[in-house]
Short mmCIF file of C-alpha atoms and ligand atoms in Angstrom, two decimals:
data_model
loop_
_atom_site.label_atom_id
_atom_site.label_comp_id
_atom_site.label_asym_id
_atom_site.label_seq_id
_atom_site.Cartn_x
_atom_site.Cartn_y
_atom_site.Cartn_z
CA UNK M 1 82.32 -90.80 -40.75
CA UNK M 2 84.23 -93.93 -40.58
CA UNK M 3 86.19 -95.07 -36.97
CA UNK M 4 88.85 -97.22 -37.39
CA UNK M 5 90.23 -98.63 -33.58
CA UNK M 6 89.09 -95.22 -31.98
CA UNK M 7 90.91 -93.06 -34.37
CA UNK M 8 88.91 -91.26 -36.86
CA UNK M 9 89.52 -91.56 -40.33
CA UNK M 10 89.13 -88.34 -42.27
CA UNK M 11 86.17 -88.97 -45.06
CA UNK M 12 87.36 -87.79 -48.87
CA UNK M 13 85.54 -84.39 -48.65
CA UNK M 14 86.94 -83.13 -45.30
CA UNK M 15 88.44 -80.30 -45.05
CA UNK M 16 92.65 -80.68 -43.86
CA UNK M 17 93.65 -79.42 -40.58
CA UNK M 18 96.04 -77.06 -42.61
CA UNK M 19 93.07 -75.23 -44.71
CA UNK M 20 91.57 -74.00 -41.10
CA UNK M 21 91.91 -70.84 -40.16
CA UNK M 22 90.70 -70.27 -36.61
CA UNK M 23 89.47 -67.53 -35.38
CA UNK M 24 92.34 -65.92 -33.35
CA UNK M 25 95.13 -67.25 -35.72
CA UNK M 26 92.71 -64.96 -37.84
CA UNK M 27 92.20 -62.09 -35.19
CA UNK M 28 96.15 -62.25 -35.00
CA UNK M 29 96.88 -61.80 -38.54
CA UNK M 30 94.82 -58.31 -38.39
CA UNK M 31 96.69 -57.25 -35.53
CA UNK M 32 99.79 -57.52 -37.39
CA UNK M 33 98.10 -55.76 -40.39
CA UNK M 34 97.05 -53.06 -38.17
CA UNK M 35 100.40 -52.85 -36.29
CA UNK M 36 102.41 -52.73 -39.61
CA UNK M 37 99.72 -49.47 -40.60
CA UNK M 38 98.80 -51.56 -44.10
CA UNK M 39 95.30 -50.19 -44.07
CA UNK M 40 95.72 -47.26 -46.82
CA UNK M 41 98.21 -48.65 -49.12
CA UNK M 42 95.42 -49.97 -51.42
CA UNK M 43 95.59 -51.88 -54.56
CA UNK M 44 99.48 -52.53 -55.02
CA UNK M 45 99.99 -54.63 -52.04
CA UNK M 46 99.08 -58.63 -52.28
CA UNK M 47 95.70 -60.47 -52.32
CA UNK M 48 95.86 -62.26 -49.30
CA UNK M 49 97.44 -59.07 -47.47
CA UNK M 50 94.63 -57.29 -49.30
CA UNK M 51 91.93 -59.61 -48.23
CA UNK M 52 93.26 -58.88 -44.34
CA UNK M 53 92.62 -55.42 -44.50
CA UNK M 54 89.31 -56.25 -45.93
CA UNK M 55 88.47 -58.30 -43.16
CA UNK M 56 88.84 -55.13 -40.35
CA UNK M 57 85.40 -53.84 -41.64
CA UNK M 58 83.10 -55.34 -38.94
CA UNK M 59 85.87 -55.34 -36.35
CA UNK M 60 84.13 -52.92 -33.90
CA UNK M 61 80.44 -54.60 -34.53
CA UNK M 62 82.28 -58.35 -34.19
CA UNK M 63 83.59 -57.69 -30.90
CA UNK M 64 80.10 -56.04 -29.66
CA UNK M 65 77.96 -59.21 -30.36
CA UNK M 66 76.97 -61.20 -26.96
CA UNK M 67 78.11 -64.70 -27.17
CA UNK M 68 79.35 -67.36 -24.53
CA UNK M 69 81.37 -70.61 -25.33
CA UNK M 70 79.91 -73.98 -25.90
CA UNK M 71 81.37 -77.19 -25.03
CA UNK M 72 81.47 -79.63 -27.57
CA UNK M 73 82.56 -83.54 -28.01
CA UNK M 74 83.66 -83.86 -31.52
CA UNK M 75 84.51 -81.50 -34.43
CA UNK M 76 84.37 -82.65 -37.93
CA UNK M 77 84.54 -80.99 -41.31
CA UNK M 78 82.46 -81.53 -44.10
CA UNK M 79 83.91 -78.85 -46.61
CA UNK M 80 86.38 -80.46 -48.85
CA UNK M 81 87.98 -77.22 -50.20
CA UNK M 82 88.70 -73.72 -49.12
CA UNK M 83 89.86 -71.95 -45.99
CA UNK M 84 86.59 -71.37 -43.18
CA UNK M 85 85.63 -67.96 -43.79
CA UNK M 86 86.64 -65.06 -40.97
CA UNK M 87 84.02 -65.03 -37.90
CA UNK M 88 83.27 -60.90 -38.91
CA UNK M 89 82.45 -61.96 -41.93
CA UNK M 90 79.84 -64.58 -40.96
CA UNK M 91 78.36 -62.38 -38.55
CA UNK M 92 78.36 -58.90 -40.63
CA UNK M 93 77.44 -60.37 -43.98
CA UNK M 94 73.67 -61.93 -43.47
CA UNK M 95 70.88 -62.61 -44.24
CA UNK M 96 67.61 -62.35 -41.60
CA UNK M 97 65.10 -60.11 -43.07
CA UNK M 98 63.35 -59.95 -39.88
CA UNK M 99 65.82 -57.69 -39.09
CA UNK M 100 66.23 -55.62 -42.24
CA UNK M 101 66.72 -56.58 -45.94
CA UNK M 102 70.43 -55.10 -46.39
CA UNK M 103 73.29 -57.40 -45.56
CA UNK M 104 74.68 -55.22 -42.77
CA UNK M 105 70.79 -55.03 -41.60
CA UNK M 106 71.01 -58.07 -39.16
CA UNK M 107 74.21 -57.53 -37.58
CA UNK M 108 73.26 -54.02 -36.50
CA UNK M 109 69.82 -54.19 -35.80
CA UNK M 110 70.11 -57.65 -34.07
CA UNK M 111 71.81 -57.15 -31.01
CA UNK M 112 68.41 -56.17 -29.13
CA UNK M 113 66.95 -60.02 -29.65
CA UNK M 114 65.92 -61.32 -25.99
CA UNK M 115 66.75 -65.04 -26.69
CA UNK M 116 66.01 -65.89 -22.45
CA UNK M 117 63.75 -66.94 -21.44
CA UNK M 118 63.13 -68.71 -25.04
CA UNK M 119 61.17 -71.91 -26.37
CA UNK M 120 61.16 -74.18 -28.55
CA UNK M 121 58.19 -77.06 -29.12
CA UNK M 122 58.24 -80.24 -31.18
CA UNK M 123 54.80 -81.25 -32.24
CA UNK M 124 52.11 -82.69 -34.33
CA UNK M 125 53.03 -85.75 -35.76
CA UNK M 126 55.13 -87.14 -32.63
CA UNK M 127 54.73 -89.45 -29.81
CA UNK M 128 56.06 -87.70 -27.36
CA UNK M 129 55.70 -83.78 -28.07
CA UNK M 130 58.65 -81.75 -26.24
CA UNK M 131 59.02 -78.08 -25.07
CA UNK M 132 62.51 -77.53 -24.41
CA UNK M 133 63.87 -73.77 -22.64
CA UNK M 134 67.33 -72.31 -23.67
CA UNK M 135 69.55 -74.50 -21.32
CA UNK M 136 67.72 -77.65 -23.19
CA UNK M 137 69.43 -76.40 -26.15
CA UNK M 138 72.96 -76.67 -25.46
CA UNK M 139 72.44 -79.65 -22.53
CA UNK M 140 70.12 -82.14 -24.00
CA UNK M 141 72.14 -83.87 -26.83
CA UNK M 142 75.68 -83.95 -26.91
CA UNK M 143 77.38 -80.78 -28.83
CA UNK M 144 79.45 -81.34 -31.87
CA UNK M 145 81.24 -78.76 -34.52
CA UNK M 146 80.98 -79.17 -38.13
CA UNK M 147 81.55 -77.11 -40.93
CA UNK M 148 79.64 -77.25 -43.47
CA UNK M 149 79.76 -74.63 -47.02
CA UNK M 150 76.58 -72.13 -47.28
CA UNK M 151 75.55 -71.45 -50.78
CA UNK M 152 72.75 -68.64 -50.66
CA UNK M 153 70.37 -68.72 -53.87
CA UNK M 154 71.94 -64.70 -54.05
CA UNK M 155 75.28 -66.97 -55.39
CA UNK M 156 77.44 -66.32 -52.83
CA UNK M 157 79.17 -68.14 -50.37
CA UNK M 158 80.92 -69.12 -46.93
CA UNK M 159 82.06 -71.78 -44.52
CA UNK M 160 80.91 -72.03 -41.66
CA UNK M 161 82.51 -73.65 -38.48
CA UNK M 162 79.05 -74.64 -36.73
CA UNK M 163 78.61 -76.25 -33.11
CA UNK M 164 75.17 -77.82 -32.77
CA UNK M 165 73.52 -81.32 -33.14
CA UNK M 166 71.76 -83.48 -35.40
CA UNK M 167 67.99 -83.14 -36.14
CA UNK M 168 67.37 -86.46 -36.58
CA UNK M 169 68.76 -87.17 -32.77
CA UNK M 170 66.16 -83.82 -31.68
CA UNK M 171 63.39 -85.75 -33.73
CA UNK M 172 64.38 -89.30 -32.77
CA UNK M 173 63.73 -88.18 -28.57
CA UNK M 174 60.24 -86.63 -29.51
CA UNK M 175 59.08 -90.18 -31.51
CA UNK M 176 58.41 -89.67 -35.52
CA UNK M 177 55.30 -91.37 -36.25
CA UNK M 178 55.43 -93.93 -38.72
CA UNK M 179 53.19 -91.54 -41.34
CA UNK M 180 54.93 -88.36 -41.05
CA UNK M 181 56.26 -87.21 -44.50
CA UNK M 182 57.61 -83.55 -43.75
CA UNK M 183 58.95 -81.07 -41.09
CA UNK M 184 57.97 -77.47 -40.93
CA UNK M 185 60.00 -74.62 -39.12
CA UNK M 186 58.81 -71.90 -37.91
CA UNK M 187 61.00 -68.54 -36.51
CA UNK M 188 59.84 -66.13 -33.88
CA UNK M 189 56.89 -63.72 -34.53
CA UNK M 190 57.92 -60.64 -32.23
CA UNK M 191 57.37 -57.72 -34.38
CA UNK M 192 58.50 -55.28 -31.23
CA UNK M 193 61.55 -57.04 -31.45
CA UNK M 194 61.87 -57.79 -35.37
CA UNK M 195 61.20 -54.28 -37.15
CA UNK M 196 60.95 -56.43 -40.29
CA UNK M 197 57.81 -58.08 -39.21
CA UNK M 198 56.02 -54.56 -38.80
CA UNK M 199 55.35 -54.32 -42.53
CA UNK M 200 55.74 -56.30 -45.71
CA UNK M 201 57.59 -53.23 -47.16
CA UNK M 202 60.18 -53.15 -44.47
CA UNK M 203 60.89 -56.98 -44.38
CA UNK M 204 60.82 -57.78 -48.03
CA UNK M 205 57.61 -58.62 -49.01
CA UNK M 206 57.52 -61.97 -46.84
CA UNK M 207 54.33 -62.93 -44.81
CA UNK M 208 55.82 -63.70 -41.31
CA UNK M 209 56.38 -65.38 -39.34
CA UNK M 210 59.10 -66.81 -41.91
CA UNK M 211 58.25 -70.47 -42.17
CA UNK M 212 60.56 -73.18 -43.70
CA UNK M 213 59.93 -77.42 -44.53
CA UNK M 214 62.08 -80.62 -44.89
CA UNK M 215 60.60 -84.10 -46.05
CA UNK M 216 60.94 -86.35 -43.34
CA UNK M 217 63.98 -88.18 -45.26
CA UNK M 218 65.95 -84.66 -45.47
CA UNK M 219 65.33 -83.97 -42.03
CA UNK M 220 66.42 -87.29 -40.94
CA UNK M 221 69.34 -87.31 -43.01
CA UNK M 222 72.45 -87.34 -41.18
CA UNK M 223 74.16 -83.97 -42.11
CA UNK M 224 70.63 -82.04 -41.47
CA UNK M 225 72.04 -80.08 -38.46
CA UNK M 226 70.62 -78.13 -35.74
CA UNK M 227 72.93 -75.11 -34.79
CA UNK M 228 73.14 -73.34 -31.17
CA UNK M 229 76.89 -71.89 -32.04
CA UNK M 230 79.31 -70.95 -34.36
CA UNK M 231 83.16 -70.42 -33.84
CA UNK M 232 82.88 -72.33 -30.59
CA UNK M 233 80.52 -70.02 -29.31
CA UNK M 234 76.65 -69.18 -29.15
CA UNK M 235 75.05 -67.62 -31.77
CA UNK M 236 75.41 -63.87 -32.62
CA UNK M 237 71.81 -63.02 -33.03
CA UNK M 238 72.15 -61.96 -36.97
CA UNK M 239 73.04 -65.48 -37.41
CA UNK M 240 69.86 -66.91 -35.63
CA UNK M 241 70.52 -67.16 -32.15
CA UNK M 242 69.41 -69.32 -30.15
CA UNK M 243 68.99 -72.29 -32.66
CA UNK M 244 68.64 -71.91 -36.55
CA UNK M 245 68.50 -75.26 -39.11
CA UNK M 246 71.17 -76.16 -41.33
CA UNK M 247 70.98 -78.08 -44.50
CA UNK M 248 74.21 -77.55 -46.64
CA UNK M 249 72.99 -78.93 -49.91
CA UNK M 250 70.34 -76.76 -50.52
CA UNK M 251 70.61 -72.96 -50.50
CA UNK M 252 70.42 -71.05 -47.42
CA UNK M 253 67.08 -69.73 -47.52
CA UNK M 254 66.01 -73.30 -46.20
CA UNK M 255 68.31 -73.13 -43.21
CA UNK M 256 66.15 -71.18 -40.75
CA UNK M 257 66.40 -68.94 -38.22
CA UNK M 258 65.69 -67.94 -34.44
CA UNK M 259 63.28 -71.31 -34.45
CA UNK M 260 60.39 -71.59 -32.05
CA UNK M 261 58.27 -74.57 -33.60
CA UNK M 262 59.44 -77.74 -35.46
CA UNK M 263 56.13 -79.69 -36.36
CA UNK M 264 56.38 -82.77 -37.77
CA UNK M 265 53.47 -83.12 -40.63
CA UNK M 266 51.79 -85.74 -43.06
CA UNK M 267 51.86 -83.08 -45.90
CA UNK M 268 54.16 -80.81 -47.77
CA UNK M 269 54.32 -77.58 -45.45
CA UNK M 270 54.68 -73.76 -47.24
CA UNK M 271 57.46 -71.76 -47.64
CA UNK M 272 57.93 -68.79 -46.97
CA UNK M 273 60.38 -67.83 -50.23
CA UNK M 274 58.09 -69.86 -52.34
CA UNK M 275 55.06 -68.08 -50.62
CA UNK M 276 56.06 -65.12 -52.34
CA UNK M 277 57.86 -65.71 -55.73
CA UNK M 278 57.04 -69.89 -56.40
CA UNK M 279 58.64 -69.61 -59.91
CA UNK M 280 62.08 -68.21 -58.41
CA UNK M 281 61.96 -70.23 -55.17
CA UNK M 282 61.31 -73.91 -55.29
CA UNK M 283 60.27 -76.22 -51.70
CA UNK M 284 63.19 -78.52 -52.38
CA UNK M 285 65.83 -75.65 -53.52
CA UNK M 286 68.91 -78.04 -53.65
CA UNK M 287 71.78 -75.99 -54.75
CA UNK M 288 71.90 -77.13 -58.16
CA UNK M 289 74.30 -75.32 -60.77
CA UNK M 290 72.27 -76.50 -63.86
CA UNK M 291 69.56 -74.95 -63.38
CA UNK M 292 69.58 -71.29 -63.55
CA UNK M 293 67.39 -68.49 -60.90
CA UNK M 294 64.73 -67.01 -63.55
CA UNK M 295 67.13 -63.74 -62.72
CA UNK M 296 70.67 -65.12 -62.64
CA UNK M 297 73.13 -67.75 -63.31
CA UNK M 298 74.40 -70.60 -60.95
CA UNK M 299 76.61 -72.03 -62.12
CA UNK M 300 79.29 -70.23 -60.00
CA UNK M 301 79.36 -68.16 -56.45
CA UNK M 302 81.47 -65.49 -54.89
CA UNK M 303 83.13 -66.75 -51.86
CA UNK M 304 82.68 -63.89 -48.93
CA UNK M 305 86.12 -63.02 -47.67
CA UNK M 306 88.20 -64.27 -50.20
CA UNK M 307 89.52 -62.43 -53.06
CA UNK M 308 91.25 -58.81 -52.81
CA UNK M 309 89.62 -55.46 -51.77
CA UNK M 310 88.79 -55.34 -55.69
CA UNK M 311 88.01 -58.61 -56.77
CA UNK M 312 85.80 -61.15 -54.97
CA UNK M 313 86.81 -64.71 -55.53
CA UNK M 314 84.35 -66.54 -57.78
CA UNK M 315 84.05 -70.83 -57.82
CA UNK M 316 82.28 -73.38 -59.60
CA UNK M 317 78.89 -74.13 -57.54
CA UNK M 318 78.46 -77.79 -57.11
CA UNK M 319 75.83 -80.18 -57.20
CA UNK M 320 74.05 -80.33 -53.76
CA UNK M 321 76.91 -77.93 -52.74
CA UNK M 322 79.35 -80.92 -52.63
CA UNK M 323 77.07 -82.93 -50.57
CA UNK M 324 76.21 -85.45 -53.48
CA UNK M 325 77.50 -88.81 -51.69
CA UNK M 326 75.24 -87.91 -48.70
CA UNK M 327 72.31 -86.84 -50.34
CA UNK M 328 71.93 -87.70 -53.88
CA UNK M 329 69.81 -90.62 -53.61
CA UNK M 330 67.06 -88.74 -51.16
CA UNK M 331 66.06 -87.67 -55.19
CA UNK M 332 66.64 -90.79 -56.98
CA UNK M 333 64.05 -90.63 -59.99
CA UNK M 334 62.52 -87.07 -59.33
CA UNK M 335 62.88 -84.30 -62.05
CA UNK M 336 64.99 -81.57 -60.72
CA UNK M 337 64.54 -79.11 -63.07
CA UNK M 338 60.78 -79.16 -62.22
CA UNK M 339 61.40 -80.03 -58.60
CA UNK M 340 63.95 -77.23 -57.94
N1 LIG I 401 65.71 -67.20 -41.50
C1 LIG I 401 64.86 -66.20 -41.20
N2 LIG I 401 64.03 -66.36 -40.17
N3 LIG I 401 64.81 -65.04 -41.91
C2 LIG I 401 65.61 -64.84 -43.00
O1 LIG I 401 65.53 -63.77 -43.64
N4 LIG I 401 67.37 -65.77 -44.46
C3 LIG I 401 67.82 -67.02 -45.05
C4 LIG I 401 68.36 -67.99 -43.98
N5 LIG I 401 67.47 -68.04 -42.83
C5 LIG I 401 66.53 -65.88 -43.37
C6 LIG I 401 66.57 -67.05 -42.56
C7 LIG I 401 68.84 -66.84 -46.07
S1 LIG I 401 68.29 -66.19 -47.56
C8 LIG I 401 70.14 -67.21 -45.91
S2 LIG I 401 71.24 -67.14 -47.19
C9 LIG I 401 70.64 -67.64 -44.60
O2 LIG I 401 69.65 -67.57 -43.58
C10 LIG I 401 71.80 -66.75 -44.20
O3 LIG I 401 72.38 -67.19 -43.01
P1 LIG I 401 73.58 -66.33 -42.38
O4 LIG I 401 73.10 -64.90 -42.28
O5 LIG I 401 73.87 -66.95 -41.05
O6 LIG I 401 74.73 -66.45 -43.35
#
């Protein structure tokens, strides 16, 4: 992000002011849909009207979820193209097999997740380790917004309008050690609370607690991103309240939820998606449209929320998910279709 005389200079893939639809303009447009009675006309009426009536599925469920507003300093956009997709749709369309292994799962099992007291400790290779309680969350570094694209390995896709912080500045305050090489993740074990952790059948075959790993460079990397919020306010649980990693160039399965350890490491740590199925699900899993799941294609991805009731709106997938010019030399000289 470049500064020129305290004005900030939008960066070639930002997304325009104009392409942002915020949540109420959003929460308005259904109203109108509603008030006009649109909702059973079907197929002969518009896309985009179309779309709006799609978007009232998850209405009831959206309003129910417990979240608070977060204060934040800046708010920048790292999307490039394409409108931010509608808060019900982030928050009724996930992924968090803890929770259940259907996409609706999460959203309505969820809601129970006790997220206070919580913790979260920074260890192992460190100087100073940290343990840091809910309100260290949101108060210890500064609070910014940015919204970043998700591309799930599944070949869908969103944008997400995330408040959090760096992980480099969380890393930086407990002291990388000069040897580290990787950072491993780790989400809450609380099968009580997480019916998906009660048996491999019911939460998809994955040995929990679901574990996740960056190389030291990744994590460091400026647009690795801790989140506490989205839509200007805490996370819904489903979406992996109350902190969850976010690394937009490789597909969501790295970006972690409902965290309780970060430990920084001198080896490569395992993965939980590569744990179970290492041919399918690489460590470094940058989004990569050349090379192919052993199952699918992706070389494209349905965008969630856009499109008519009938017909989902399918893009080209880009390299690192668009995030080339930040990223693309963190692999300078390694083999991605073997390292994928
Ligand atoms: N983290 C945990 N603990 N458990 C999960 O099942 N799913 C991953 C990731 N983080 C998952 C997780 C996958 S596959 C994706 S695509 C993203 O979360 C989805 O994030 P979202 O539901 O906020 O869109």
């Amino acid at each position: 992000m470049k500064f020129t005389q305290g004005i900030r200079q939008k960066a070639p893939w930002e997304l325009k002011d104009s392409d942002v639809t915020p949540e109420l303009v959003f929460n308005d447009r259904r109203r109108i849909i509603k008030a006009l009675g649109l909702g059973a006309l079907g197929a002969s009426i518009p896309g985009q009207v179309q779309a709006g009536i799609f978007d009232l599925f998850g209405d009831k469920k959206a309003s129910q979820f417990l979240t608070s507003p977060l204060t934040y300093t800046s708010n920048l956009s790292f999307t490039g193209n394409g409108a931010i997709t509608p808060f019900n749709k982030i928050t009724t369309h996930n992924n968090f097999y803890e929770f259940g292994t259907s996409k609706q799962d999460p959203s309505e099992n969820a809601q129970g997740l006790s997220v206070d007291p919580w913790k979260l400790v920074i260890e192992g290779e460190v100087e100073r380790p940290l343990t840091l309680d809910l309100d260290d969350l949101t108060q210890m570094i500064a609070l910014e917004e940015r919204t970043y694209r998700l591309r799930c390995v599944e070949a869908w896709s969103m944008v997400v309008p995330w408040v959090g912080f760096p992980l480099a500045s969380l890393l930086k305050k407990a002291g990388v050690k000069s040897h580290a090489t990787h950072v491993a993740f780790e989400t809450l074990f609380d099968p009580e609370q997480m019916p998906g952790q009660k048996s491999r059948l019911m939460g998809g075959g994955i040995h929990y607690p679901y574990v996740e790993g960056l190389t030291i460079n990744e994590a460091m990397n400026p647009l690795s991103f801790m989140a506490v919020g989205l839509y200007g306010k805490t996370l819904p649980p489903q979406n992996g309240a109350p902190i969850r990693l976010v690394v937009p160039w490789k597909y969501g399965f790295k970006s972690i939820k409902s965290i309780v350890r970060i430990r920084v490491m001198d080896k490569q740590p395992p993965t939980s998606w590569n744990q179970l199925a290492s041919r399918e699900y690489g460590f470094y899993a940058n989004v990569n449209p050349n090379v192919d799941h052993p199952r699918w294609s992706q070389a494209t991805e349905r965008r969630i929320g856009e499109g008519g009731l009938f017909s989902a709106k399918r893009i080209n997938t880009q390299m690192f998910n668009g995030y080339g010019e930040q990223v693309a030399d963190l692999y300078s000289g390694l083999d991605l279709t073997r390292y994928f």
